[in-house]
Each structure stands twice: as structure tokens, then as C-alpha cells.
Short mmCIF file of C-alpha atoms in Angstrom, two decimals:
data_model
loop_
_atom_site.label_atom_id
_atom_site.label_comp_id
_atom_site.label_asym_id
_atom_site.label_seq_id
_atom_site.Cartn_x
_atom_site.Cartn_y
_atom_site.Cartn_z
CA SER A 11 37.17 31.05 -9.53
CA GLY A 12 33.80 32.82 -11.05
CA PHE A 13 31.51 29.98 -9.26
CA TYR A 14 28.95 32.31 -7.84
CA MET A 15 28.59 34.43 -11.15
CA LYS A 16 28.70 31.22 -12.96
CA ASN A 17 25.66 29.97 -10.89
CA LYS A 18 23.79 32.71 -9.95
CA ASP A 19 20.08 32.38 -10.98
CA THR A 20 18.52 35.35 -12.84
CA LEU A 21 15.16 36.49 -11.57
CA PRO A 22 12.59 36.79 -13.98
CA PHE A 23 11.28 40.31 -15.34
CA ASP A 24 7.91 39.89 -13.79
CA VAL A 25 8.98 39.13 -10.34
CA VAL A 26 11.67 42.01 -10.63
CA LYS A 27 9.20 44.45 -11.86
CA CYS A 28 6.57 43.30 -9.21
CA ALA A 29 9.14 43.60 -6.22
CA ALA A 30 10.61 46.74 -7.46
CA ARG A 31 7.22 48.56 -7.01
CA SER A 32 6.94 47.09 -3.11
CA HIS A 33 5.87 49.49 -0.12
CA ASN A 34 9.32 48.36 1.45
CA SER A 35 11.88 50.79 1.06
CA ILE A 36 14.78 48.64 1.15
CA ILE A 37 13.49 46.04 -1.43
CA ARG A 38 12.09 48.83 -3.51
CA ALA A 39 15.67 50.23 -3.52
CA GLY A 40 17.38 47.07 -3.93
CA LEU A 41 15.66 46.07 -6.86
CA SER A 42 15.12 49.73 -8.72
CA SER A 43 18.27 49.21 -10.46
CA HIS A 44 17.82 45.84 -11.26
CA GLU A 45 15.04 46.56 -13.10
CA SER A 46 16.30 49.52 -15.03
CA SER A 47 19.13 46.77 -16.21
CA THR A 48 16.45 44.29 -17.02
CA PRO A 49 15.48 44.08 -20.82
CA LYS A 50 11.76 44.72 -20.97
CA LYS A 51 11.43 41.75 -23.53
CA LYS A 52 11.93 38.63 -21.76
CA SER A 53 14.15 36.43 -23.58
CA SER A 54 13.46 32.69 -24.48
CA ILE A 55 17.20 31.86 -23.98
CA ILE A 56 18.02 31.46 -20.08
CA GLY A 57 21.20 30.40 -18.98
CA THR A 58 21.84 26.89 -16.92
CA THR A 59 22.44 27.31 -13.49
CA ALA A 60 23.06 24.50 -10.88
CA TRP A 61 19.88 25.45 -9.56
CA SER A 62 17.66 25.34 -12.95
CA SER A 63 19.95 22.14 -13.75
CA PHE A 64 19.31 20.39 -10.18
CA GLU A 65 15.40 21.77 -10.79
CA LYS A 66 15.17 19.83 -14.05
CA GLN A 67 16.58 17.01 -12.95
CA MET A 68 14.59 16.40 -9.80
CA THR A 69 11.10 17.17 -12.08
CA ASN A 70 12.33 14.53 -14.22
CA LEU A 71 12.97 11.81 -11.39
CA PHE A 72 9.16 12.91 -10.10
CA GLY A 73 7.97 12.23 -12.95
CA GLN A 74 9.43 9.01 -13.69
CA ILE A 75 8.71 7.84 -10.26
CA LYS A 76 4.82 8.78 -10.68
CA GLN A 77 4.93 6.74 -13.54
CA THR A 78 6.10 3.56 -12.31
CA ARG A 79 5.31 1.16 -8.68
CA ILE A 80 8.22 1.67 -6.41
CA TRP A 81 9.60 -1.18 -4.55
CA PHE A 82 12.75 -0.81 -2.13
CA ILE A 83 14.98 -3.58 -2.16
CA ARG A 84 17.70 -3.84 0.91
CA CYS A 85 19.99 -6.49 0.13
CA ILE A 86 21.30 -8.62 3.48
CA ILE A 87 24.75 -10.22 3.26
CA PRO A 88 25.07 -13.74 5.01
CA ASN A 89 28.19 -13.31 6.22
CA HIS A 90 31.17 -11.07 6.65
CA ALA A 91 33.28 -13.07 4.89
CA ARG A 92 30.99 -12.95 2.04
CA GLN A 93 31.26 -16.97 1.61
CA PRO A 94 28.60 -19.05 -0.09
CA PHE A 95 26.43 -21.98 1.97
CA SER A 96 27.29 -20.06 5.18
CA PHE A 97 24.84 -18.02 6.95
CA ASP A 98 25.66 -15.95 10.41
CA LEU A 99 22.34 -15.50 12.08
CA LYS A 100 24.20 -12.48 14.25
CA CYS A 101 25.50 -10.60 11.10
CA ALA A 102 21.98 -11.43 9.50
CA LEU A 103 20.29 -9.84 12.46
CA ALA A 104 22.28 -6.73 13.19
CA GLN A 105 21.82 -5.57 9.33
CA LEU A 106 17.76 -5.80 9.97
CA ARG A 107 18.11 -4.04 13.25
CA SER A 108 20.32 -1.10 11.31
CA VAL A 109 18.00 -0.73 8.64
CA GLY A 110 14.68 -0.07 10.74
CA LEU A 111 13.05 -3.24 9.48
CA LEU A 112 12.09 -5.25 12.49
CA THR A 113 10.64 -1.81 13.98
CA ALA A 114 8.64 -1.40 10.40
CA LEU A 115 7.55 -4.93 11.10
CA LYS A 116 6.22 -4.46 14.71
CA MET A 117 4.63 -0.84 13.57
CA SER A 118 2.80 -3.02 10.47
CA HIS A 119 1.46 -5.63 13.21
CA SER A 120 0.16 -2.99 15.61
CA THR A 121 -1.90 -1.27 12.62
CA PHE A 122 -4.56 -2.39 10.13
CA PRO A 123 -2.64 -2.46 6.65
CA ASN A 124 -5.42 -4.49 4.99
CA LYS A 125 -8.82 -2.95 4.31
CA GLN A 126 -11.95 -4.33 2.02
CA ARG A 127 -15.24 -3.11 1.24
CA PHE A 128 -18.02 -4.96 2.74
CA ALA A 129 -19.28 -6.42 -0.90
CA TYR A 130 -15.77 -7.71 -1.36
CA ILE A 131 -15.72 -9.83 1.84
CA LEU A 132 -19.20 -11.16 1.08
CA GLN A 133 -18.11 -12.21 -2.50
CA ARG A 134 -15.15 -13.72 -1.61
CA TYR A 135 -15.90 -15.48 1.84
CA TRP A 136 -19.73 -16.27 1.65
CA ILE A 137 -19.15 -19.74 1.97
CA LEU A 138 -17.80 -19.32 5.41
CA GLY A 139 -20.59 -17.24 6.90
CA GLY A 140 -23.19 -19.61 6.92
CA PHE A 141 -25.75 -17.60 4.74
CA GLY A 142 -26.68 -20.69 2.64
CA MET A 143 -27.09 -19.60 -1.04
CA LYS A 144 -27.46 -15.65 -0.59
CA TYR A 145 -24.44 -14.35 -1.49
CA ALA A 146 -23.63 -17.56 -3.65
CA PHE A 147 -21.90 -17.08 -7.25
CA GLY A 148 -20.77 -13.44 -6.43
CA GLU A 149 -24.59 -11.97 -6.11
CA VAL A 150 -23.94 -9.24 -3.22
CA GLU A 151 -27.19 -7.39 -3.03
CA GLY A 152 -28.67 -4.80 -0.09
CA SER A 153 -28.43 -2.03 1.84
CA GLU A 154 -25.01 -1.17 3.47
CA SER A 155 -26.34 -1.73 7.10
CA ASP A 156 -27.50 -5.20 5.90
CA LEU A 157 -24.00 -5.77 4.43
CA ARG A 158 -22.22 -4.70 7.53
CA ASN A 159 -24.21 -6.88 9.74
CA ASP A 160 -23.46 -10.06 7.65
CA CYS A 161 -19.90 -9.10 7.41
CA GLU A 162 -19.78 -8.94 11.24
CA ILE A 163 -21.72 -12.07 11.77
CA LEU A 164 -19.11 -13.57 9.10
CA LEU A 165 -16.04 -12.45 10.54
CA LYS A 166 -16.96 -13.57 14.28
CA ARG A 167 -18.10 -16.94 12.85
CA VAL A 168 -14.47 -17.53 11.40
CA LEU A 169 -12.13 -15.38 13.45
CA GLN A 170 -13.64 -16.25 17.02
CA SER A 171 -12.75 -20.24 16.74
CA ASN A 172 -9.06 -20.81 18.68
CA SER A 173 -9.06 -16.99 19.34
CA THR A 174 -9.70 -15.00 22.94
CA SER A 175 -12.11 -12.33 23.12
CA THR A 176 -8.98 -9.87 23.37
CA GLU A 177 -7.50 -11.20 20.08
CA LEU A 178 -11.29 -11.04 18.47
CA SER A 179 -11.50 -7.57 19.07
CA THR A 180 -8.12 -6.04 17.72
CA SER A 181 -7.94 -8.60 14.83
CA TYR A 182 -10.34 -6.33 12.71
CA ALA A 183 -12.24 -3.33 13.14
CA ILE A 184 -15.60 -2.65 11.02
CA GLY A 185 -16.10 0.65 9.55
CA GLN A 186 -19.13 2.71 7.76
CA THR A 187 -17.71 0.96 4.49
CA LYS A 188 -14.98 -1.29 4.98
CA VAL A 189 -12.88 -3.85 7.05
CA TYR A 190 -10.07 -3.13 8.32
CA PHE A 191 -7.59 -6.25 9.12
CA ARG A 192 -4.90 -6.35 10.92
CA SER A 193 -1.71 -8.36 10.19
CA GLY A 194 -2.54 -12.35 9.69
CA SER A 195 -6.40 -11.71 9.68
CA LEU A 196 -6.87 -11.66 5.91
CA GLU A 197 -4.42 -14.46 5.34
CA ARG A 198 -6.64 -16.68 8.17
CA LEU A 199 -9.55 -16.02 5.84
CA GLU A 200 -7.64 -17.21 2.90
CA VAL A 201 -7.01 -20.27 4.60
CA GLU A 202 -10.45 -21.07 5.94
CA ARG A 203 -11.89 -20.38 2.16
CA VAL A 204 -9.69 -22.64 0.99
CA ASN A 205 -10.37 -25.42 3.77
CA ALA A 206 -14.19 -25.00 3.22
CA TYR A 207 -13.90 -25.16 -0.79
CA ASP A 208 -11.84 -28.53 0.01
CA ARG A 209 -14.49 -29.91 2.28
CA SER A 210 -17.09 -29.15 -0.12
CA VAL A 211 -15.09 -31.09 -2.99
CA THR A 212 -14.45 -34.16 -0.90
CA LYS A 213 -18.24 -34.02 -0.15
CA ILE A 214 -19.27 -34.02 -3.99
CA GLN A 215 -16.55 -36.44 -4.72
CA ALA A 216 -18.16 -38.87 -1.89
CA ARG A 217 -21.67 -38.49 -3.30
CA VAL A 218 -20.47 -38.92 -7.40
CA ARG A 219 -18.57 -41.97 -6.10
CA GLY A 220 -21.02 -43.43 -3.83
CA MET A 221 -23.39 -43.03 -6.92
CA LEU A 222 -21.17 -44.76 -9.41
CA CYS A 223 -20.30 -47.66 -7.06
CA ARG A 224 -24.17 -48.24 -6.52
CA CYS A 225 -24.71 -48.05 -10.21
CA GLU A 226 -21.66 -50.75 -10.83
CA TYR A 227 -23.38 -52.79 -8.07
CA LYS A 228 -26.68 -52.97 -9.34
#
């Protein structure tokens, strides 16, 4: 009982005053009596209603969300019996389908989830482009068009191996200032980078060991 009166929001005085001077006769007639009953001085004490309480909670919630890094965690039960060391593939697959995770993965594979600037690509993967010491030790200089052309040369050289022309054209896209990668393309660059450093380290070790052996033989 009295739920409506208890949770009814009070209109601010300036809103009532503005609406009472409306050219619409219905609005003006409906709020003229409300304006006369409203105190001229706005009170600092405002009754707490369901809407004002909800608005305050939502404001605090969005403030906390903006200050944090959001991660959504979805737990998948391994079996309906909830027994340890038992994995039911159909049970897990049904849960993944119900939450739309498989659809989200398909969408992510069809888009370009990763993007990097030209300078970052050349600074990190310069060893794969065959540029010599041009971009060695993180020294990336040049116009935007030159960096774009060098990025295109590097990516074609690395990603075209064991790839068809269709896969190569769809694995990345070069924009005006950034390179956009499909899922898996940036990871492949990282693998090739590690392999290139491994080969370089092997050559250095071979030279050093050969020199030590020759010195010991002499």
C-alpha cells in the first residue's frame, strides 16, 4: 500500500517552472497547479525513491567499470554428474554453443583483431625483412610511405611461404598508418622472429666454437 506515493520522483523546481510556461495548453494546465504548490527555494533534502536509488547504483557501477579492466569468465562443467577426471565432449560442446562462443570465434577469425603501426612492425621484425642493418637496434626512420613499402616487402617475404596467393592477400591488410592482421598472422610473425634469432645464435656459436677449437689446436 502506498507504493506509488513512496516511489514517486519529485520534479525539480526549474523543470516545473519551465514546463508551466509551455505553449501547449495541456502541459501548461497540468503543471500550473504543481508550480504553485512547489516551494520557490529548492530544498537540498531530496527523498530517496526507487528510481533515484537505481540511478545512483548504476552511476557507481559504471564508475567502477571505467576504472577496471573487464574480463568475462564463463565456466564450463566437464560432465553433468560433476565428477572429477571425467570429460564429456558433448556436454562441453553444448555449453560452448549455447553461450555463442563458437560463433564469436568464427567472427574473430573473419576480421582483423590485431593492428600495429608501421614503425612497430619494422622495429620488432626487421630481422625477417632482409634489410641488413637498416632497422637494426630499433632505429626506425623515414617517411610514412617508405615505412609502408618496407612493411609490405617484409610481410610478403614472411607470410607468402607455404601460403597460397588467396591466403596471403587475406592474412593482413595495409592501411595508411597501420597494418591489420587476421587471427594467427601476428603469431606466425612471432614464430618466424624466434626462429630467425635461433639461427643467428647458432651461427654465432658455431663461429666462436670454431675459433676456440682452432686456437686450442695451434
